[in-house]
Amino acid sequence: MIEAIRECLGQEMDADSRVVVIGEDVGVLGGVFRATDGLQARFGKERVVDMPLAEGVIVGSGIGLAMSGLRPVIELQFLGFGHQAFHQIGQQVARLRYRSQGRHALPLVIRSPFGGGVRTPELHSDAFEAFYTHTPGLKVVAPATAYDAKGLLAAAMESDDPVLYLEPLKGYRLTKDEVPDERYTVPLGKLRVARAGTAVTLIAWSAAVNVAERAAEELSEQGISVEVLDLRSLNPLDIDGIAESVSKTGRVAILHEAPLTGGFGGELVATIQQECFYSLEAPIIRISAPDTPYPLGGVEDLYIPDVDRVVDEVAALAKASA
Amino acid sequence: MSESRFLPNFESIAPFSRLTESGILDSGESPMSDEAVLEALRYMTLTRVFDDKATSMQRQGRFGTFSSVRGQEASVVGAASALDPAKDWIVPQYREFPALIRHGYPIENFALYFMGNPKGGTIPANVNMLPMQISLAAQIPQATGLAWGLKMQGSDGVAITFFGDGASSEGDFHESLNLAGIVKAPVIFFLQNNGWAISTPRENQTAARSFAERAIGYGVEGVIVDGNDLLAVHEVTARAVAKARAGDGPTLIESVTYRTGAHNTADDPTRYIDQQELEKWQQKDPVERIKNYLRSRGIWNETLEQEMLDSCAAQIDEAMEIARNTPLATSDALFDHVYAEPPQRMLDQKLDWANRNGGAR
Ligand SMILES: Cc1ncc(C[n+]2csc(CCOP(=O)(O)OP(=O)(O)O)c2C)c(N)n1
Ligand SMILES: [Mg+2]
């Protein structure tokens, strides 16, 4: 997946000289995960900039760069350090168009790895997507496959709306599906049916999609047919795509790495019960981390919902009745 | 030492130093007794032993990502040696192992933390420190408030906060200096300029010639010290501590040193570091320098060196043994200490997790 992201950045920078990449360690090092490896050598220090270590000014100056006519792609080294820029993202990035009544477009992409499972140091791994989905004006994209990583990033860079593009720390190197060489886009707001099924709809995004798929495989051995939906983008949300699946299965499980309370799963539950109430055959369940801070690496496997937990919960759901 | 070294001085940004690179003291008196220097050297040695151990444990998969102190031992130990653990506070970043150990944080806890066991975060009740900080610069406002609070309550304790050249670009640093200057907080801002923030060179953090001269804009004193000179770091920090205790406010100390190791065990510095510059700094090794000083005083030899190494190795082994024998954390470790009064919902989850029968409900 990391190669897909790198390739996309290179192609878009080639195609459009207004694209600049700014962030911490994105230059010579090529980013701590090498997403920007080689870009500085190709496009120069003017277009691939190692910024001073301050997320607030990285994002804030990104707004200014965009207003000057450039199309910045910002790398936040980890989403855990999005807090340091949250005043710029939440109050500024997300509302500039609205506050200027359409005068100022903000073609800005903020890329950031997030989520756990790779033994990072403390404070790096939280799944904070819900902070950002609660920020109207900002699109939130979270690919699970390498194919989507490339196509969604291209779409995000094409968009005249600001996009937070979330990269799964856990999928960076593990996810290795086929990626075409040519440029293409995957539209924002269209989910992907990662696995077709009939008995239960299991909704996930980012790294959790892989967990969902593996659980679905095990469940199929138990005779339970699970449809796995990869949301791809949380805002815009493909409500029609979700409704289509739920109307077929009548049972829904939502899987996310973030804590339960206030997680994006709650939003999905509310939306589904509103849109699909009469299709539901059992209460919607959420499978999530507990309502506790992201822990140290030694216990993170207990924190993030794993395949076993998903299998147990979904098997119970398949038998439950309303 | 002239007073002007402690004032913003735009004529010169030469770091204050006491020892030549070969460890010869200038004509003045040493700011540290021989005993104190030996104790400091032991902490520096302990750090080397621990760093090697931790790095090899990481390679074996038994430690998580780990940042060594290599090259910065005199900087950290020199600063710490000016503190009184009974009343002064340390508000760390993550590269200050010997300062924390000297202050009373158990080595085994430090190890457990890097083994990923939440128990490692335990700070004994009488140890005046905040947890290590991963979110860069977040500790600096906290140290400012802590020091300010000590002052408000009539204590003569001070707070020292450590952070890097990179961290000093964050707003938190600038906002803290500003506040500390206004309220005259007894805080020492100890900026370790080790040349790098991962791969980002110091030049990308500030266009100023030094970090220390930023202090003037906040009405705070700034000083630059040779961070590989134990005596100089101690002297400068001791003066800043005395000043803070006396109610005369904060000091920004820029300790000029160099990270001669990788940023951490996940980093590959060969991708960006200038080999010649690295070698130049390796020549200025802070541990060798202070040993040379002790040799010049006639109180250091190979026997003593071996004894110190052995005793440090034994101490680290003992701590590692405790860490290894500490039971692995269970799912309770996710829930314990999150709240003073836990919400029922979280307690239900705790039970659920312990039973391993599924997700949160
Ligand atoms: C707020 C924040 N942003 C980014 C990071 C990722 N990161 C970890 S260490 C580091 C470099 C720190 O450099 P410096 O402050 O000079 O300290 P040093 O590691 O050199 O001791 C970066 C960018 C972080 N931990 N916190
Ligand atoms: Mg540094």
XYZ file of C-alpha atoms and ligand atoms in Angstrom:
710
model
C 0.000 0.000 0.000
C 2.815 2.395 0.824
C 4.111 1.981 -2.741
C 0.664 2.790 -4.120
C 0.576 6.021 -2.131
C 4.078 6.952 -3.214
C 3.299 6.204 -6.835
C 0.156 8.298 -6.724
C 1.973 11.264 -5.205
C 4.659 11.029 -7.878
C 2.173 10.828 -10.725
C 0.070 13.701 -9.441
C 3.134 15.863 -8.884
C 4.251 15.077 -12.398
C 0.877 15.973 -13.832
C 0.302 19.155 -11.857
C 3.121 21.483 -10.906
C 0.909 23.120 -8.285
C 1.128 20.056 -6.065
C 3.562 20.459 -3.175
C 4.257 18.047 -0.325
C 5.020 19.376 3.138
C 5.549 17.629 6.434
C 8.008 16.298 8.969
C 10.887 14.239 7.544
C 9.225 13.943 4.109
C 12.359 15.044 2.222
C 15.647 13.178 2.327
C 14.258 10.478 4.573
C 11.131 10.087 2.459
C 8.883 10.058 5.516
C 9.208 7.717 8.476
C 7.225 5.161 6.463
C 8.806 6.152 3.116
C 5.540 7.331 1.557
C 7.426 10.236 -0.008
C 10.633 8.357 -0.720
C 12.439 9.750 -3.731
C 10.027 12.642 -4.263
C 12.428 15.314 -3.095
C 15.132 13.986 -5.388
C 12.653 14.078 -8.277
C 10.821 17.306 -7.636
C 13.235 19.351 -5.561
C 13.312 20.919 -2.120
C 10.838 23.592 -3.137
C 8.079 21.095 -3.762
C 8.901 18.535 -1.076
C 9.603 20.400 2.114
C 10.952 19.207 5.457
C 8.990 21.440 7.778
C 9.919 22.621 11.243
C 8.438 20.362 13.853
C 5.106 22.064 14.459
C 1.893 20.544 13.164
C -0.075 23.731 13.744
C 2.036 25.723 11.332
C 2.311 22.811 8.923
C -1.460 22.674 8.479
C -2.021 26.406 8.908
C 0.576 27.339 6.320
C -0.910 24.638 4.109
C -4.132 26.654 4.094
C -2.170 29.678 3.005
C -0.299 27.753 0.323
C -3.604 26.543 -1.065
C -5.016 30.069 -1.095
C -1.977 31.239 -3.019
C -2.874 28.818 -5.800
C -0.924 25.683 -4.903
C -2.368 22.269 -4.114
C -0.633 21.119 -0.942
C -0.483 17.581 0.303
C 0.367 17.633 3.973
C 1.789 14.666 5.782
C 0.990 14.477 9.475
C 3.539 11.973 10.698
C 0.934 10.280 12.903
C -2.692 11.171 13.430
C -1.982 11.200 17.168
C -0.240 14.512 16.515
C -3.195 15.915 14.644
C -4.195 17.384 18.003
C -1.355 19.861 17.704
C -3.006 21.065 14.502
C -6.619 20.584 15.436
C -7.332 24.271 15.816
C -6.243 24.711 12.217
C -8.061 21.635 10.939
C -11.315 21.833 12.860
C -11.831 25.565 12.945
C -10.029 26.648 9.812
C -9.498 24.009 7.131
C -13.010 22.651 7.420
C -14.789 26.011 7.264
C -12.835 28.317 5.040
C -15.128 27.816 2.075
C -18.206 28.352 4.200
C -16.831 31.325 6.073
C -15.826 33.046 2.866
C -19.166 32.092 1.299
C -17.501 30.166 -1.482
C -14.753 32.662 -2.243
C -11.923 30.462 -1.002
C -11.695 26.867 -2.125
C -9.355 24.701 -0.128
C -7.844 21.964 -2.288
C -5.836 20.497 0.522
C -5.125 16.892 1.413
C -3.896 15.913 4.853
C -2.436 12.419 4.792
C -1.857 10.674 8.060
C -1.219 7.137 9.260
C -3.402 6.026 12.136
C -4.558 3.017 14.056
C -2.702 0.409 15.993
C -1.268 -3.031 15.932
C 2.313 -2.243 15.022
C 3.823 -1.593 18.467
C 4.416 2.104 18.019
C 5.493 4.161 21.003
C 2.731 5.668 23.153
C 0.278 8.233 21.755
C 0.836 7.279 18.112
C -1.860 4.713 17.469
C -5.303 5.942 18.447
C -8.068 5.680 15.867
C -9.251 9.267 16.083
C -11.387 9.321 12.919
C -14.516 10.299 14.825
C -12.985 13.643 15.862
C -12.749 14.473 12.192
C -16.064 13.070 11.027
C -17.555 15.435 13.602
C -15.975 18.304 11.710
C -18.351 19.413 8.940
C -16.588 20.720 5.870
C -13.832 18.136 5.983
C -13.997 14.932 3.983
C -12.608 11.818 5.654
C -11.261 8.960 3.589
C -9.820 5.692 4.907
C -8.711 3.131 2.318
C -8.141 -0.515 3.175
C -6.512 -1.770 -0.020
C -3.558 -0.646 -2.090
C -5.799 -0.205 -5.148
C -8.080 2.127 -3.228
C -5.167 3.869 -1.566
C -3.955 5.047 -4.945
C -7.332 5.817 -6.454
C -8.777 7.550 -3.414
C -5.674 9.655 -2.923
C -5.870 10.777 -6.535
C -9.546 11.621 -6.043
C -8.767 13.475 -2.828
C -6.081 15.501 -4.593
C -8.465 16.278 -7.417
C -11.181 17.447 -5.046
C -11.633 21.119 -4.289
C -12.657 20.209 -0.764
C -10.173 19.543 1.993
C -9.720 15.840 2.639
C -8.279 14.008 5.590
C -6.803 10.873 4.083
C -6.181 8.209 6.705
C -3.644 5.471 6.102
C -3.755 2.249 8.119
C -0.488 1.829 9.988
C -1.146 -1.856 10.071
C -1.857 -2.181 6.366
C 1.078 -0.154 5.111
C 3.288 -3.057 4.314
C 0.890 -5.979 4.756
C -1.608 -4.949 2.112
C -0.259 -5.945 -1.269
C -3.107 -6.184 -3.778
C -2.667 -5.352 -7.479
C -2.290 -1.708 -8.385
C -2.462 -0.530 -12.016
C 0.450 1.590 -13.214
C -1.697 4.234 -14.827
C -3.477 7.094 -13.089
C -7.042 6.447 -11.987
C -9.431 7.661 -9.349
C -11.792 5.887 -6.994
C -14.749 8.154 -6.263
C -15.145 9.477 -2.734
C -18.318 8.241 -1.071
C -18.750 4.867 -2.758
C -18.277 1.841 -0.548
C -16.770 -1.412 -1.708
C -18.305 -4.806 -1.096
C -15.190 -6.576 0.102
C -16.993 -9.896 0.344
C -20.508 -10.748 -0.683
C -22.806 -12.534 1.780
C -26.411 -12.973 2.788
C -26.841 -13.387 6.557
C -24.979 -10.510 8.222
C -23.607 -7.171 7.056
C -20.235 -6.462 8.682
C -19.134 -2.866 8.215
C -15.522 -1.761 8.591
C -12.947 0.653 7.199
C -9.201 0.925 7.030
C -7.202 -1.792 8.817
C -10.344 -3.318 10.334
C -11.506 -4.446 6.891
C -8.816 -7.105 6.863
C -9.935 -8.342 10.286
C -13.527 -8.396 9.063
C -12.616 -10.386 5.964
C -10.704 -12.970 7.924
C -13.553 -13.287 10.403
C -16.023 -13.670 7.534
C -13.924 -16.477 6.124
C -14.029 -18.339 9.454
C -17.718 -17.694 9.806
C -18.394 -19.126 6.382
C -16.868 -22.339 7.643
C -19.516 -22.276 10.378
C -22.139 -21.833 7.694
C -22.683 -18.107 8.313
C -22.602 -15.976 5.198
C -21.200 -12.530 5.964
C -21.158 -9.540 3.656
C -18.193 -7.292 4.421
C -18.543 -3.638 3.512
C -15.423 -1.511 3.247
C -16.706 2.028 3.659
C -13.628 3.610 2.026
C -14.861 7.034 2.968
C -16.657 8.082 6.152
C -17.618 11.480 4.823
C -19.172 11.376 2.289
C -20.876 8.228 3.539
C -22.409 5.768 1.101
C -25.758 5.417 2.831
C -27.392 3.843 -0.218
C -24.703 1.195 -0.416
C -25.172 0.353 3.246
C -28.958 0.241 2.929
C -28.724 -2.052 -0.037
C -26.745 -4.597 1.933
C -28.784 -4.296 5.103
C -32.074 -4.717 3.284
C -30.710 -8.041 2.099
C -29.217 -9.361 5.382
C -31.290 -7.695 8.105
C -28.401 -8.031 10.549
C -25.580 -5.570 11.056
C -22.294 -5.581 12.929
C -19.982 -2.580 12.897
C -16.309 -3.077 13.557
C -13.886 -0.329 14.524
C -10.593 0.080 16.304
C -11.653 3.193 18.146
C -13.287 3.145 21.587
C -17.019 2.444 21.709
C -18.417 5.645 23.157
C -18.559 8.429 20.625
C -17.022 6.250 17.916
C -18.137 6.489 14.304
C -19.982 3.200 14.827
C -22.593 5.053 16.844
C -23.287 7.321 13.880
C -23.702 4.300 11.634
C -26.088 2.620 14.059
C -28.244 5.716 14.174
C -28.231 6.101 10.417
C -29.007 2.450 9.711
C -31.866 2.225 12.158
C -33.322 5.316 10.563
C -32.850 4.187 6.967
C -33.407 0.466 7.330
C -35.502 0.011 10.479
C -38.023 -2.296 8.860
C -35.333 -4.537 7.384
C -33.638 -5.183 10.708
C -34.074 -8.584 12.270
C -31.840 -8.018 15.307
C -30.288 -5.096 17.196
C -27.213 -3.679 15.463
C -24.006 -4.511 17.308
C -20.750 -2.633 17.565
C -17.430 -4.387 17.986
C -14.824 -1.912 19.111
C -12.018 -1.134 21.482
C -13.079 -0.506 25.076
C -13.647 2.988 26.433
C -10.040 3.362 27.534
C -6.941 5.135 26.190
C -4.864 3.351 23.590
C -2.442 1.255 25.678
C 1.242 0.404 25.459
C 2.285 -2.114 22.814
C 2.431 -5.102 25.129
C -1.340 -5.149 25.505
C -2.518 -3.584 22.275
C -3.577 -6.948 20.903
C -6.042 -7.175 23.786
C -7.359 -3.723 22.942
C -7.931 -3.884 19.202
C -10.832 -6.167 18.253
C -9.343 -9.310 16.763
C -10.687 -11.990 14.457
C -11.769 -14.259 17.334
C -13.797 -11.532 18.935
C -15.471 -10.642 15.658
C -16.267 -14.281 14.948
C -17.873 -14.751 18.384
C -19.915 -11.587 18.184
C -21.087 -12.055 14.639
C -21.945 -15.711 15.220
C -24.125 -14.635 18.142
C -25.695 -11.925 16.015
C -26.532 -14.386 13.273
C -28.607 -16.354 15.777
C -30.149 -13.390 17.575
C -33.640 -12.223 16.834
C -35.301 -8.879 17.327
C 32.678 33.068 34.339
C 31.349 36.422 33.344
C 27.768 37.362 33.976
C 27.242 38.263 30.364
C 27.272 34.634 29.354
C 23.855 34.425 30.946
C 22.498 37.379 29.079
C 21.500 37.405 25.469
C 24.714 38.156 23.731
C 24.531 38.849 20.066
C 28.271 39.216 19.687
C 28.982 35.599 20.376
C 27.105 32.362 20.352
C 30.060 30.257 21.440
C 28.812 27.717 23.950
C 29.966 28.086 27.524
C 32.478 25.398 28.353
C 34.884 24.436 31.109
C 36.766 21.492 29.684
C 38.801 21.390 26.514
C 37.955 18.613 24.108
C 40.723 16.563 25.642
C 39.286 17.033 29.114
C 41.534 19.749 30.532
C 39.838 22.167 32.929
C 40.274 25.901 32.357
C 42.071 27.969 34.951
C 39.032 28.328 37.218
C 37.779 26.068 39.963
C 35.758 22.969 39.126
C 32.034 23.379 39.742
C 31.837 19.748 40.846
C 33.723 17.844 43.504
C 35.657 14.773 42.375
C 33.084 12.658 44.154
C 30.245 14.323 42.287
C 32.048 13.854 38.975
C 32.577 10.171 39.708
C 28.921 9.777 40.569
C 27.972 11.533 37.330
C 30.324 9.329 35.347
C 28.655 6.313 36.853
C 25.268 7.507 35.591
C 26.784 8.091 32.178
C 28.255 4.601 32.174
C 25.016 3.111 33.406
C 23.302 4.789 30.481
C 25.709 3.308 27.944
C 25.201 -0.145 29.401
C 21.439 0.250 29.427
C 21.323 1.637 25.888
C 23.277 -1.317 24.558
C 21.109 -3.751 26.449
C 17.879 -2.086 25.332
C 18.967 -1.953 21.720
C 19.808 -5.645 21.686
C 16.531 -6.471 23.449
C 14.726 -4.499 20.753
C 16.506 -6.472 18.050
C 15.297 -9.660 19.724
C 11.748 -8.370 19.750
C 11.602 -8.045 23.512
C 11.633 -4.246 23.598
C 9.536 -1.828 21.575
C 10.959 1.124 19.670
C 13.685 2.640 21.797
C 15.611 5.934 21.699
C 19.101 5.847 23.141
C 20.921 8.708 24.853
C 24.125 8.058 22.909
C 26.252 11.158 22.594
C 24.119 13.157 25.014
C 25.134 11.568 28.302
C 26.958 14.612 29.664
C 24.098 16.853 28.674
C 21.463 14.857 30.534
C 23.574 13.898 33.534
C 25.118 17.341 33.885
C 21.658 18.872 34.100
C 20.280 16.230 36.439
C 23.237 16.510 38.800
C 22.211 20.072 39.601
C 18.836 18.978 40.958
C 17.669 18.026 44.404
C 15.420 14.989 43.903
C 13.748 15.670 47.245
C 12.137 18.877 46.058
C 12.838 19.469 42.384
C 10.725 18.080 39.554
C 11.691 16.571 36.237
C 9.291 16.913 33.338
C 10.940 14.763 30.678
C 10.791 14.167 26.950
C 12.005 10.595 26.254
C 15.765 10.743 25.939
C 16.729 11.346 29.559
C 17.171 7.902 31.093
C 19.927 8.812 33.595
C 18.091 11.895 34.855
C 15.002 9.844 35.636
C 16.980 7.060 37.301
C 18.914 9.511 39.443
C 15.621 11.069 40.460
C 14.365 7.692 41.654
C 12.426 6.171 38.760
C 13.214 2.445 38.914
C 15.217 1.039 35.995
C 12.891 -1.954 35.900
C 9.917 0.339 35.317
C 11.763 2.061 32.520
C 12.419 -1.362 31.009
C 8.836 -2.527 31.488
C 7.593 0.568 29.725
C 9.647 -0.304 26.676
C 8.538 -3.905 26.929
C 5.058 -2.509 26.474
C 3.785 -3.275 29.958
C 1.603 -0.459 31.342
C 3.051 -1.203 34.812
C 6.238 0.418 33.544
C 4.513 3.772 33.726
C 4.318 3.523 37.502
C 6.051 6.452 39.156
C 6.822 5.767 42.827
C 5.012 8.109 45.200
C 8.087 9.985 46.349
C 9.565 10.510 42.901
C 9.003 14.016 41.579
C 8.534 13.453 37.891
C 5.900 13.402 35.206
C 5.654 10.505 32.743
C 7.927 10.483 29.735
C 6.420 12.581 26.979
C 6.016 11.266 23.461
C 3.877 14.094 22.158
C 6.588 16.619 21.477
C 6.629 19.790 23.564
C 3.429 18.874 25.406
C 5.457 18.660 28.598
C 6.765 22.214 28.419
C 3.567 24.039 29.434
C 3.065 21.439 32.153
C 6.507 22.092 33.607
C 5.762 25.795 33.542
C 2.550 25.321 35.474
C 4.181 22.936 37.890
C 6.959 25.382 38.670
C 4.537 28.262 38.930
C 2.403 26.230 41.339
C 5.398 25.381 43.513
C 6.192 29.057 43.720
C 2.601 29.999 44.576
C 2.675 27.523 47.431
C 5.915 28.842 48.856
C 8.092 25.871 47.970
C 11.632 26.513 46.847
C 11.506 23.503 44.531
C 12.054 24.068 40.837
C 11.022 22.195 37.711
C 13.290 21.303 34.856
C 11.863 20.234 31.544
C 13.835 18.492 28.823
C 13.050 18.730 25.131
C 14.744 18.653 21.765
C 15.632 21.167 19.099
C 12.729 19.764 17.099
C 10.217 20.054 19.911
C 11.178 23.696 20.364
C 9.435 24.525 17.091
C 6.048 23.674 18.568
C 3.808 26.453 19.785
C 3.798 24.843 23.232
C 7.445 25.806 23.665
C 6.923 29.435 22.729
C 3.729 29.823 24.709
C 5.449 28.350 27.749
C 8.454 30.627 27.637
C 6.137 33.545 27.322
C 4.073 32.534 30.346
C 7.081 31.558 32.430
C 8.629 34.958 31.820
C 5.465 36.737 32.882
C 4.852 34.789 36.096
C 8.564 34.265 36.811
C 8.037 30.559 37.137
C 10.977 28.684 38.687
C 11.434 26.513 35.637
C 14.493 25.525 33.659
C 13.861 24.919 29.975
C 16.576 22.478 29.033
C 16.765 22.307 25.261
C 18.970 19.526 23.977
C 20.122 20.617 20.571
C 21.431 17.315 19.251
C 21.461 18.471 15.652
C 18.486 16.428 14.510
C 14.791 15.791 14.808
C 14.706 12.356 13.226
C 16.031 13.313 9.744
C 15.302 17.014 9.953
C 18.438 19.059 10.563
C 18.617 21.831 13.088
C 18.679 24.435 10.267
C 15.096 23.516 9.411
C 13.948 24.339 12.933
C 15.147 27.920 13.229
C 16.798 30.596 11.159
C 18.228 32.073 14.348
C 21.884 31.403 15.025
C 21.054 29.757 18.295
C 18.005 28.442 20.087
C 19.033 30.183 23.277
C 18.658 33.664 21.864
C 14.959 33.073 21.346
C 14.669 33.627 25.105
C 15.169 37.365 24.813
C 11.861 37.776 23.023
C 10.111 36.381 26.062
C 12.055 38.383 28.632
C 13.757 35.204 29.763
C 17.465 34.544 30.142
C 19.050 32.289 27.587
C 22.389 30.535 27.717
C 24.285 28.204 25.429
C 26.424 25.493 26.867
C 28.680 22.822 25.426
C 26.477 19.817 26.023
C 29.365 17.370 25.864
C 31.110 19.086 28.760
C 29.738 17.651 31.976
C 31.217 20.369 34.172
C 29.884 23.184 32.037
C 26.388 21.718 31.820
C 26.341 21.169 35.562
C 27.540 24.684 36.275
C 25.072 26.391 33.993
C 22.157 24.300 35.244
C 23.146 24.790 38.879
C 23.116 28.538 38.333
C 19.725 28.387 36.683
C 18.405 26.265 39.550
C 19.793 28.645 42.175
C 18.288 31.576 40.344
C 14.898 29.898 40.124
C 14.997 28.940 43.814
C 15.788 32.505 44.715
C 12.632 33.642 42.935
C 14.405 35.186 39.953
C 12.538 33.241 37.298
C 13.135 30.917 34.395
C 16.159 30.172 32.213
C 16.391 28.664 28.763
C 19.485 26.500 28.443
C 20.538 25.355 25.002
C 22.791 22.370 25.409
C 24.701 21.888 22.173
C 25.379 18.219 21.662
C 24.936 15.564 19.023
C 22.893 12.422 18.598
C 25.616 9.965 17.646
C 23.162 7.068 17.484
C 20.003 6.554 15.453
C 16.887 8.561 16.337
C 15.456 5.307 17.591
C 15.635 1.618 16.820
C 13.268 2.066 13.843
C 15.455 4.717 12.239
C 18.141 4.381 9.591
C 20.322 7.495 9.891
C 22.600 6.467 7.029
C 19.834 7.760 4.764
C 20.372 11.329 5.847
C 23.286 11.863 8.222
C 26.561 13.392 7.087
C 29.173 10.777 7.914
C 31.959 13.316 8.363
C 29.962 15.407 10.756
C 29.050 12.299 12.710
C 32.686 11.278 12.984
C 33.625 14.751 14.096
C 31.169 14.487 16.934
C 32.161 10.955 17.815
C 35.604 12.417 18.471
C 33.998 14.690 21.054
C 32.594 11.814 23.040
C 31.332 13.200 26.354
C 32.168 10.096 28.357
C 35.757 10.016 27.159
C 36.100 13.707 27.860
C 35.142 13.427 31.501
C 37.311 10.353 31.939
C 40.230 12.326 30.583
C 39.476 15.013 33.110
C 39.537 12.460 35.909
C 42.789 11.058 34.546
C 44.243 14.551 34.619
C 43.241 14.671 38.283
C 45.003 11.349 38.830
C 41.878 9.595 40.053
C 40.993 7.376 37.113
C 42.541 4.171 35.878
C 41.632 0.943 34.139
C 40.862 -0.917 37.338
C 38.371 1.715 38.412
C 36.910 1.768 34.930
C 36.386 -1.979 34.928
C 34.864 -1.891 38.404
C 32.425 0.788 37.369
C 31.463 -1.064 34.226
C 30.911 -4.294 36.150
C 28.823 -2.647 38.804
C 26.681 -0.883 36.200
C 26.205 -4.113 34.264
C 25.176 -5.882 37.467
C 22.689 -3.143 38.289
C 21.139 -3.278 34.825
C 21.001 -7.074 34.856
C 19.254 -7.036 38.193
C 16.669 -4.559 36.954
C 16.135 -6.534 33.750
C 15.630 -9.650 35.801
C 12.891 -7.936 37.795
C 11.304 -6.717 34.590
C 11.441 -10.149 33.013
C 9.881 -11.743 36.081
C 7.039 -9.262 36.197
C 3.879 -11.046 35.070
C 2.619 -10.062 31.645
C -0.202 -7.600 31.758
C -3.734 -8.913 31.422
C -6.698 -7.105 29.914
C -7.233 -5.451 33.320
C -4.235 -3.300 32.437
C -6.370 -1.608 29.787
C -8.852 -0.430 32.408
C -6.933 0.101 35.638
C -6.058 3.706 36.505
C -8.134 5.284 33.754
C -10.435 6.975 36.272
C -10.564 7.632 39.994
C -14.253 6.736 39.812
C -14.788 4.526 36.776
C -18.070 4.796 34.899
C -20.142 1.639 35.175
C -20.036 1.147 31.422
C -16.279 0.843 31.467
C -16.382 -1.523 34.436
C -18.790 -3.732 32.496
C -16.368 -3.725 29.613
C -13.560 -4.674 31.966
C -15.445 -7.738 33.082
C -16.377 -8.555 29.535
C -12.768 -8.280 28.400
C -11.602 -10.431 31.292
C -14.061 -13.104 30.217
C -12.869 -12.699 26.631
C -16.344 -13.207 25.395
C -16.619 -10.378 22.997
C -16.536 -6.678 22.397
C -17.896 -3.717 24.194
C -21.638 -3.481 24.551
C 3.790 16.392 18.410
C 4.643 15.350 17.772
N 4.899 15.423 16.462
C 5.652 14.474 15.865
C 6.173 13.430 16.578
C 7.016 12.356 15.894
N 8.418 12.484 16.325
C 8.887 11.755 17.340
S 10.434 12.185 17.786
C 10.529 13.361 16.581
C 11.752 14.228 16.489
C 12.038 14.913 17.778
O 13.177 15.726 17.683
P 13.739 16.530 18.919
O 12.640 17.275 19.602
O 14.883 17.313 18.447
O 14.195 15.405 19.944
P 15.306 14.281 19.757
O 14.594 13.060 19.295
O 16.310 14.774 18.782
O 15.884 14.058 21.101
C 9.331 13.381 15.840
C 9.068 14.251 14.694
C 5.873 13.390 17.954
N 6.323 12.402 18.745
N 5.119 14.364 18.528
Mg 16.893 16.753 18.367
